[in-house]
mmCIF file of C-alpha atoms in Angstrom:
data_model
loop_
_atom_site.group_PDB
_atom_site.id
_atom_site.type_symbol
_atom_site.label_atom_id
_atom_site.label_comp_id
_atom_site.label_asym_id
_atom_site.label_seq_id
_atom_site.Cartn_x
_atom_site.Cartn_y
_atom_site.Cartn_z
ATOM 1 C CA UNK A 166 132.847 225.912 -4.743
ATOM 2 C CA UNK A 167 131.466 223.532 -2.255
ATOM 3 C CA UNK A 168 128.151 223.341 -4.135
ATOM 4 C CA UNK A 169 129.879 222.487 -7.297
ATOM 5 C CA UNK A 170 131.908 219.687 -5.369
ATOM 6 C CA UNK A 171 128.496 218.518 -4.133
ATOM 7 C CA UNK A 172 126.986 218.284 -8.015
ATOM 8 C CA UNK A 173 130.115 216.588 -9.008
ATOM 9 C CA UNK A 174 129.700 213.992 -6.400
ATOM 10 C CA UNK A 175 126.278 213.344 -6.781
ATOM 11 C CA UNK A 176 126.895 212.972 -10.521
ATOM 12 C CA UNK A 177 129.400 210.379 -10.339
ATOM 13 C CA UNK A 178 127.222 208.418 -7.547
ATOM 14 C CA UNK A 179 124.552 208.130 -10.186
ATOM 15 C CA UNK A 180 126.509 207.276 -12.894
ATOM 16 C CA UNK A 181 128.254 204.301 -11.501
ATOM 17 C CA UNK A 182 124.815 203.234 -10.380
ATOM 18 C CA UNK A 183 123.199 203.048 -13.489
ATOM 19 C CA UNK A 184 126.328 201.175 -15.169
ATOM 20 C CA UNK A 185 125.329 198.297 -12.745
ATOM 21 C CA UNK A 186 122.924 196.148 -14.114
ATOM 22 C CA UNK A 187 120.056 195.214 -11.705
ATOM 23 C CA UNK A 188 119.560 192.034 -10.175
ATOM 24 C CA UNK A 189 116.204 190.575 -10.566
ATOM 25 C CA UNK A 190 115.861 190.737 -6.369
ATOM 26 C CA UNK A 191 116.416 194.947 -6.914
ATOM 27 C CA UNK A 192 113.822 194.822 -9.566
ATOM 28 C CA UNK A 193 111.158 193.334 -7.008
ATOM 29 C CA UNK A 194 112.392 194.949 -4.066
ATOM 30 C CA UNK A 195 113.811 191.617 -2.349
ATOM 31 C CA UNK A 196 116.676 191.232 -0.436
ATOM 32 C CA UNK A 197 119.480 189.498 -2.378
ATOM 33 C CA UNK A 198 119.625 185.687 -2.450
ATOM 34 C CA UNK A 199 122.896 184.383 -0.955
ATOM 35 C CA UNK A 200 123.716 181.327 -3.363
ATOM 36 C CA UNK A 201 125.714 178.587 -1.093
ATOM 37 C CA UNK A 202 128.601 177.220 -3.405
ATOM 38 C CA UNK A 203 128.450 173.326 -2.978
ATOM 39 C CA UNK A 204 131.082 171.601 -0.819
ATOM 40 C CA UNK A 205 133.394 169.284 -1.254
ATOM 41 C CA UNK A 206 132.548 166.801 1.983
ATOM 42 C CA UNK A 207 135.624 164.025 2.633
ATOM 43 C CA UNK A 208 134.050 160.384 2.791
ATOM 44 C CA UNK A 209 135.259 158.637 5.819
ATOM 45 C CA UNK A 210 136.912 155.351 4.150
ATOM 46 C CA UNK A 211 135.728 153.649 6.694
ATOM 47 C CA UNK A 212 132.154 154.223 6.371
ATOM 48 C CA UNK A 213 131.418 151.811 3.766
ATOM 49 C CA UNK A 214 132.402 148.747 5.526
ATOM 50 C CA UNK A 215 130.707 149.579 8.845
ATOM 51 C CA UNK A 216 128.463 146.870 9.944
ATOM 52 C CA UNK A 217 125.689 147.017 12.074
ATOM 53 C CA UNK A 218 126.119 145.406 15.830
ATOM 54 C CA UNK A 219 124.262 142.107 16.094
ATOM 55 C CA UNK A 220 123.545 139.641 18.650
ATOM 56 C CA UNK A 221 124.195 136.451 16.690
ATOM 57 C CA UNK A 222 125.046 132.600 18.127
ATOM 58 C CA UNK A 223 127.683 130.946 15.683
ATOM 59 C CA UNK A 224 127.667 127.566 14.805
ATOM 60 C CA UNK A 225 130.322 126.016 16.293
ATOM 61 C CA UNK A 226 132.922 123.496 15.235
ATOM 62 C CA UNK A 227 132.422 119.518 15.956
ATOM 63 C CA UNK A 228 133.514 119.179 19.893
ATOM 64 C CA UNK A 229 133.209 123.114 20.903
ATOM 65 C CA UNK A 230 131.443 123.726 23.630
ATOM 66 C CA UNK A 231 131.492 127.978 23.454
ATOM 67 C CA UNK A 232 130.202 127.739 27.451
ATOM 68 C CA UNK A 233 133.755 126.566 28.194
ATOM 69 C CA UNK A 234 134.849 130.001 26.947
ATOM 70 C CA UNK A 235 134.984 132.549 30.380
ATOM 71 C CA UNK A 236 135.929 135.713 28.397
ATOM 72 C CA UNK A 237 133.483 138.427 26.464
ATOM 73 C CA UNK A 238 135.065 136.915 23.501
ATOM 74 C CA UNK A 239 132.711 133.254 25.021
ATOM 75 C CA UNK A 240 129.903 135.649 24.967
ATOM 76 C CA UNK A 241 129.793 137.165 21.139
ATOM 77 C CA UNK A 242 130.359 133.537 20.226
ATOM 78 C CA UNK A 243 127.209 132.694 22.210
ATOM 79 C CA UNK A 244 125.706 135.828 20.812
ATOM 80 C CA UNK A 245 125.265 136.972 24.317
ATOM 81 C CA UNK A 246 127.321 140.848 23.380
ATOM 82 C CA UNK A 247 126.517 141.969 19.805
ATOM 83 C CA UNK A 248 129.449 142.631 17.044
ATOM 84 C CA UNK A 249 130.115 143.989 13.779
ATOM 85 C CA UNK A 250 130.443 140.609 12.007
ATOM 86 C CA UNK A 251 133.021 141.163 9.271
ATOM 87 C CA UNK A 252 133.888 137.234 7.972
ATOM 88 C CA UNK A 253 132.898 133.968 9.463
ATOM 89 C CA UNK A 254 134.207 130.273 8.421
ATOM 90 C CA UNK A 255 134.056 126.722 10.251
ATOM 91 C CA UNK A 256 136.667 127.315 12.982
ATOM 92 C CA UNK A 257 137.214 131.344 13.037
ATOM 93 C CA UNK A 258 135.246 134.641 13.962
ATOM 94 C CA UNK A 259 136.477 137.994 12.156
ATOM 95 C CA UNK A 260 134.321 141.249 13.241
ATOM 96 C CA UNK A 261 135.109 144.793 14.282
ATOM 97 C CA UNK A 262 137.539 145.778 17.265
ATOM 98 C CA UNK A 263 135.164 148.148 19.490
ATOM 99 C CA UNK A 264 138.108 150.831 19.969
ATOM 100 C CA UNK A 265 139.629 150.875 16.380
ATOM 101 C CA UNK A 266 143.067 152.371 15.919
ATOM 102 C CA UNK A 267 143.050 152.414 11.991
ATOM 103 C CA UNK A 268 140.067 152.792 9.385
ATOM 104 C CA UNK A 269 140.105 148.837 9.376
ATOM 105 C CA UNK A 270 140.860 147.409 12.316
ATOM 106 C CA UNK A 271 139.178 143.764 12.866
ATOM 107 C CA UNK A 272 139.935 140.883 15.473
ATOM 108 C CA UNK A 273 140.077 137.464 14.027
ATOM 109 C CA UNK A 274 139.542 134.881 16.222
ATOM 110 C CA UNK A 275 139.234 131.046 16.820
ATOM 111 C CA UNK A 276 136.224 129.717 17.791
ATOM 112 C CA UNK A 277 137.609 126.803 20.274
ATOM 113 C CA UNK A 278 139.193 128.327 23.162
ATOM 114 C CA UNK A 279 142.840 129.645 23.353
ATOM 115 C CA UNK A 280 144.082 131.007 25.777
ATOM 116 C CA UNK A 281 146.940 133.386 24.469
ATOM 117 C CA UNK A 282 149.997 133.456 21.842
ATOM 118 C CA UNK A 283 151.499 131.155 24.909
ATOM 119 C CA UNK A 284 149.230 128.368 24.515
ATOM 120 C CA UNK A 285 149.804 127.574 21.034
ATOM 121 C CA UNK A 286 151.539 124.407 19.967
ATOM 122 C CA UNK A 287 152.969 123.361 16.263
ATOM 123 C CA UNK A 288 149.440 121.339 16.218
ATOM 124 C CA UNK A 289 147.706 124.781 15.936
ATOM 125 C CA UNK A 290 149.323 125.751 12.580
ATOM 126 C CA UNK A 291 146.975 124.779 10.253
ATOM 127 C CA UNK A 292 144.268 127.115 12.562
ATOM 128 C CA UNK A 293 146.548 130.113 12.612
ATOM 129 C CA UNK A 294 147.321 129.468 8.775
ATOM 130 C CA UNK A 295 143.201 129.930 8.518
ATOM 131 C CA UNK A 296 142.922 132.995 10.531
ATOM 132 C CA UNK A 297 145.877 134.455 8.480
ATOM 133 C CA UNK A 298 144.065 134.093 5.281
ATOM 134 C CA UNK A 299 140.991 135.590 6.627
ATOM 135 C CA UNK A 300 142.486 138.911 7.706
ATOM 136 C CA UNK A 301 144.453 139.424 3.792
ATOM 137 C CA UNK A 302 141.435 138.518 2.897
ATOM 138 C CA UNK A 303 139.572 141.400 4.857
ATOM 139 C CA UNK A 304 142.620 144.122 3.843
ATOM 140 C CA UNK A 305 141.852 143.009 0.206
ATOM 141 C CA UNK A 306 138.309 143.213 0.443
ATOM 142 C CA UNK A 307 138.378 147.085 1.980
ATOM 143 C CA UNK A 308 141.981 148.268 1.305
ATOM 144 C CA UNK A 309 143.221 146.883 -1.731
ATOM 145 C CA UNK A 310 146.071 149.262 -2.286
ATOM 146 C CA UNK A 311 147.001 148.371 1.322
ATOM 147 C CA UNK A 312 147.968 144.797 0.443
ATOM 148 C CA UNK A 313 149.883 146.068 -2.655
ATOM 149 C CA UNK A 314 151.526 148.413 -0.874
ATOM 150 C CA UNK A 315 152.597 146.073 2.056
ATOM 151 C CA UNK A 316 150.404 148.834 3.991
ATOM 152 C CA UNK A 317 149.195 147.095 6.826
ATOM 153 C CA UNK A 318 149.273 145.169 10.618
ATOM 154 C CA UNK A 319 148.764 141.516 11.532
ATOM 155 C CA UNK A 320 150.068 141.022 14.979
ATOM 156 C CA UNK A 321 149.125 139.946 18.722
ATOM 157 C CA UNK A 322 149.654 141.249 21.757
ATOM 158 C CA UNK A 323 151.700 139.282 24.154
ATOM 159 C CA UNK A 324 150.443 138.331 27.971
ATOM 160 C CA UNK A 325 150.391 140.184 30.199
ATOM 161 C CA UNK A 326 149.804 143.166 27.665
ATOM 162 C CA UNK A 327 146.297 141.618 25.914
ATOM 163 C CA UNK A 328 142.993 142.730 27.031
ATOM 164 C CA UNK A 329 140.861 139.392 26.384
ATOM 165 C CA UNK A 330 142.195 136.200 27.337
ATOM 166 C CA UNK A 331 141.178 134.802 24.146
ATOM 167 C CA UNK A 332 143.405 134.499 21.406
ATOM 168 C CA UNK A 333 143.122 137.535 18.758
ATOM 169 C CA UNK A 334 144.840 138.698 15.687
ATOM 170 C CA UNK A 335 145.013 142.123 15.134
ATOM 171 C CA UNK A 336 144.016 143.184 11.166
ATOM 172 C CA UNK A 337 145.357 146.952 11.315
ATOM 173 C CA UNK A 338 145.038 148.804 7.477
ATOM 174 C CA UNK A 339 146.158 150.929 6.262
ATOM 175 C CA UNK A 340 148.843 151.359 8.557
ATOM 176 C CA UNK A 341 149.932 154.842 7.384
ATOM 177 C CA UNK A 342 146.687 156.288 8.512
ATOM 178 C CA UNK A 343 147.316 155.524 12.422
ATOM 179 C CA UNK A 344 148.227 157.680 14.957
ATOM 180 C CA UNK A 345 151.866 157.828 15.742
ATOM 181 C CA UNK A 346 151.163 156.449 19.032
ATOM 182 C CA UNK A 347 149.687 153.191 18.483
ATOM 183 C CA UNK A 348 151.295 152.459 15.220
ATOM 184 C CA UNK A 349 154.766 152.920 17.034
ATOM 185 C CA UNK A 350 153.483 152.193 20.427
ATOM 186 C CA UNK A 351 151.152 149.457 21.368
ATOM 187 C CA UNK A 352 151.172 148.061 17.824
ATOM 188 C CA UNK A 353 154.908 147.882 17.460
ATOM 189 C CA UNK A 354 155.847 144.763 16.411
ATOM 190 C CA UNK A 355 158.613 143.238 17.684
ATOM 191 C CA UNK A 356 158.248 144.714 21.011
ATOM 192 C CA UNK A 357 157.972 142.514 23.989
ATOM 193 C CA UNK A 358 154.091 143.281 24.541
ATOM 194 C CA UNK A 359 153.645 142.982 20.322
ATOM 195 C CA UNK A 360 154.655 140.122 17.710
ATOM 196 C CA UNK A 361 153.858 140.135 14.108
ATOM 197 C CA UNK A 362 151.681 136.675 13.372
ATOM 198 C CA UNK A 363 153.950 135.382 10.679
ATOM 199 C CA UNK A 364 156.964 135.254 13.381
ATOM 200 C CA UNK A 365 154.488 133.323 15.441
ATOM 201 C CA UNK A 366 153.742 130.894 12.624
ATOM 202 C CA UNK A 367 157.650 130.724 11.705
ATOM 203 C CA UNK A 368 158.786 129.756 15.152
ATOM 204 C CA UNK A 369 156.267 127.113 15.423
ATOM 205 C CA UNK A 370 157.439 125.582 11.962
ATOM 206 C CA UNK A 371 160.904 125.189 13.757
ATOM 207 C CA UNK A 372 159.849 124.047 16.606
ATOM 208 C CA UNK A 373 160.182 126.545 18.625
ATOM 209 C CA UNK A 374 158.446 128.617 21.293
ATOM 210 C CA UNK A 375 155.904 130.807 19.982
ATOM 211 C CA UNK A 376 157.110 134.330 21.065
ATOM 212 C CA UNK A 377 160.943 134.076 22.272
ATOM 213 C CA UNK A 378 159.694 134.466 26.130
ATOM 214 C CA UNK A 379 158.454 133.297 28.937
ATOM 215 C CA UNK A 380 154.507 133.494 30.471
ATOM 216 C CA UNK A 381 154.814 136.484 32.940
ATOM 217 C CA UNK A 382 151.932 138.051 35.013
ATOM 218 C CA UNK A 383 151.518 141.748 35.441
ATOM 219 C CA UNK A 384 152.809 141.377 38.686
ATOM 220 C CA UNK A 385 155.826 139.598 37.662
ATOM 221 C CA UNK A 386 156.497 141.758 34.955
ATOM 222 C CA UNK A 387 157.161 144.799 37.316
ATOM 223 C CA UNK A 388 158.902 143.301 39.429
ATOM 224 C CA UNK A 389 161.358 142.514 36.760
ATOM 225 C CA UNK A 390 161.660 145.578 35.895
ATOM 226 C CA UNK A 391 162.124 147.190 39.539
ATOM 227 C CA UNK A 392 164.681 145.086 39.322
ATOM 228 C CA UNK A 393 166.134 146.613 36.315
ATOM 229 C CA UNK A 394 166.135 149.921 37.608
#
């Protein structure tokens, strides 16, 4: 009985193998070839409009003098630090923020020295007009859908919360694709360390104070709010 299991067995085994048709690596006595299936690789959006970091001196506007510029800002214009030039005209500087916080996220600047969002006057408009044109311009050229969509960030970070004493607008798109914390943190506009740029522009039209307070230091700032508490 056991012997006839055995046949049975064995008969089966040999069946099922010769229903199999053999691969050509059997044939030759290979081992099988593992084919890799190809895969799908996601293209950073971002990739495509990363520019190479250049040391570069800009030409600057009639009556600029870039030495009279203290700040790293002073020194990209001199084309003492290199930067990922994005857009360039007469009186602005557009390239790439060195810590970005969205796929695009450029710093316009203006090529004569100011200071903050504080120093501007209602003389300045036509400037800030400029430097708002440049960064649509920049969404439209990378993130289309992002101007369509109303997708995006122009804004400036009020003293004492900027990092460069030099002026800077913030070109944030899309803004869908940041991280909860800066999008709703240090890029919230309307915040007292945050404004939007077309506020800025409004209250100048009317004659008002850029940003609706007053020039505080770091120091002053927490002391204000010891207060508070």
């Amino acid at each position: 009985m056991i012997i006839s299991r055995a046949i049975l067995l064995q008969g089966m085994l040999t069946f099922f193998a010769s229903t199999r048709s053999p691969s050509p690596s059997s044939a030759t006595g290979d081992q099988p070839q593992i084919v890799e299936q190809p895969t799908e690789h996601k293209v950073n959006p971002k990739s495509s409009f990363e520019k190479a970091k250049i040391y570069q001196q800009h030409t600057a506007p009639n009556g600029i003098n870039y030495d009279q510029n203290p700040t790293v800002f002073g020194k990209v214009l001199r084309g003492e630090l290199p930067a990922s030039i994005l857009e360039e005209t007469n009186d602005t500087l557009a390239f790439e923020d060195r810590a970005p916080r969205a796929p695009l996220h450029a710093l316009v600047i203006p090529k004569r020295y100011v200071q903050s969002v504080f120093s501007l006057q209602t003389t300045d408009l036509p400037l800030l007009e400029e430097m708002h044109q440049v960064a649509l311009d920049l969404v439209q050229k990378q993130y289309p859908e992002a101007i369509t969509n109303g997708d995006y960030i122009l804004c400036y970070h009020v003293p004492p919360f900027n990092s460069v004493a030099h002026l800077h607008l913030h070109v944030l798109a899309p803004a869908s694709q940041m991280k909860l914390i800066y999008r709703h943190g240090e890029y919230q506009v309307g915040t007292r360390w945050c404004t939007d740029e077309e506020s800025v522009r409004n209250r100048l039209k009317m004659n008002r104070r850029p940003v609706p307070y007053k020039y505080a230091s770091v120091g002053d700032f927490f002391s204000a709010y010891k207060e508070w508490f």
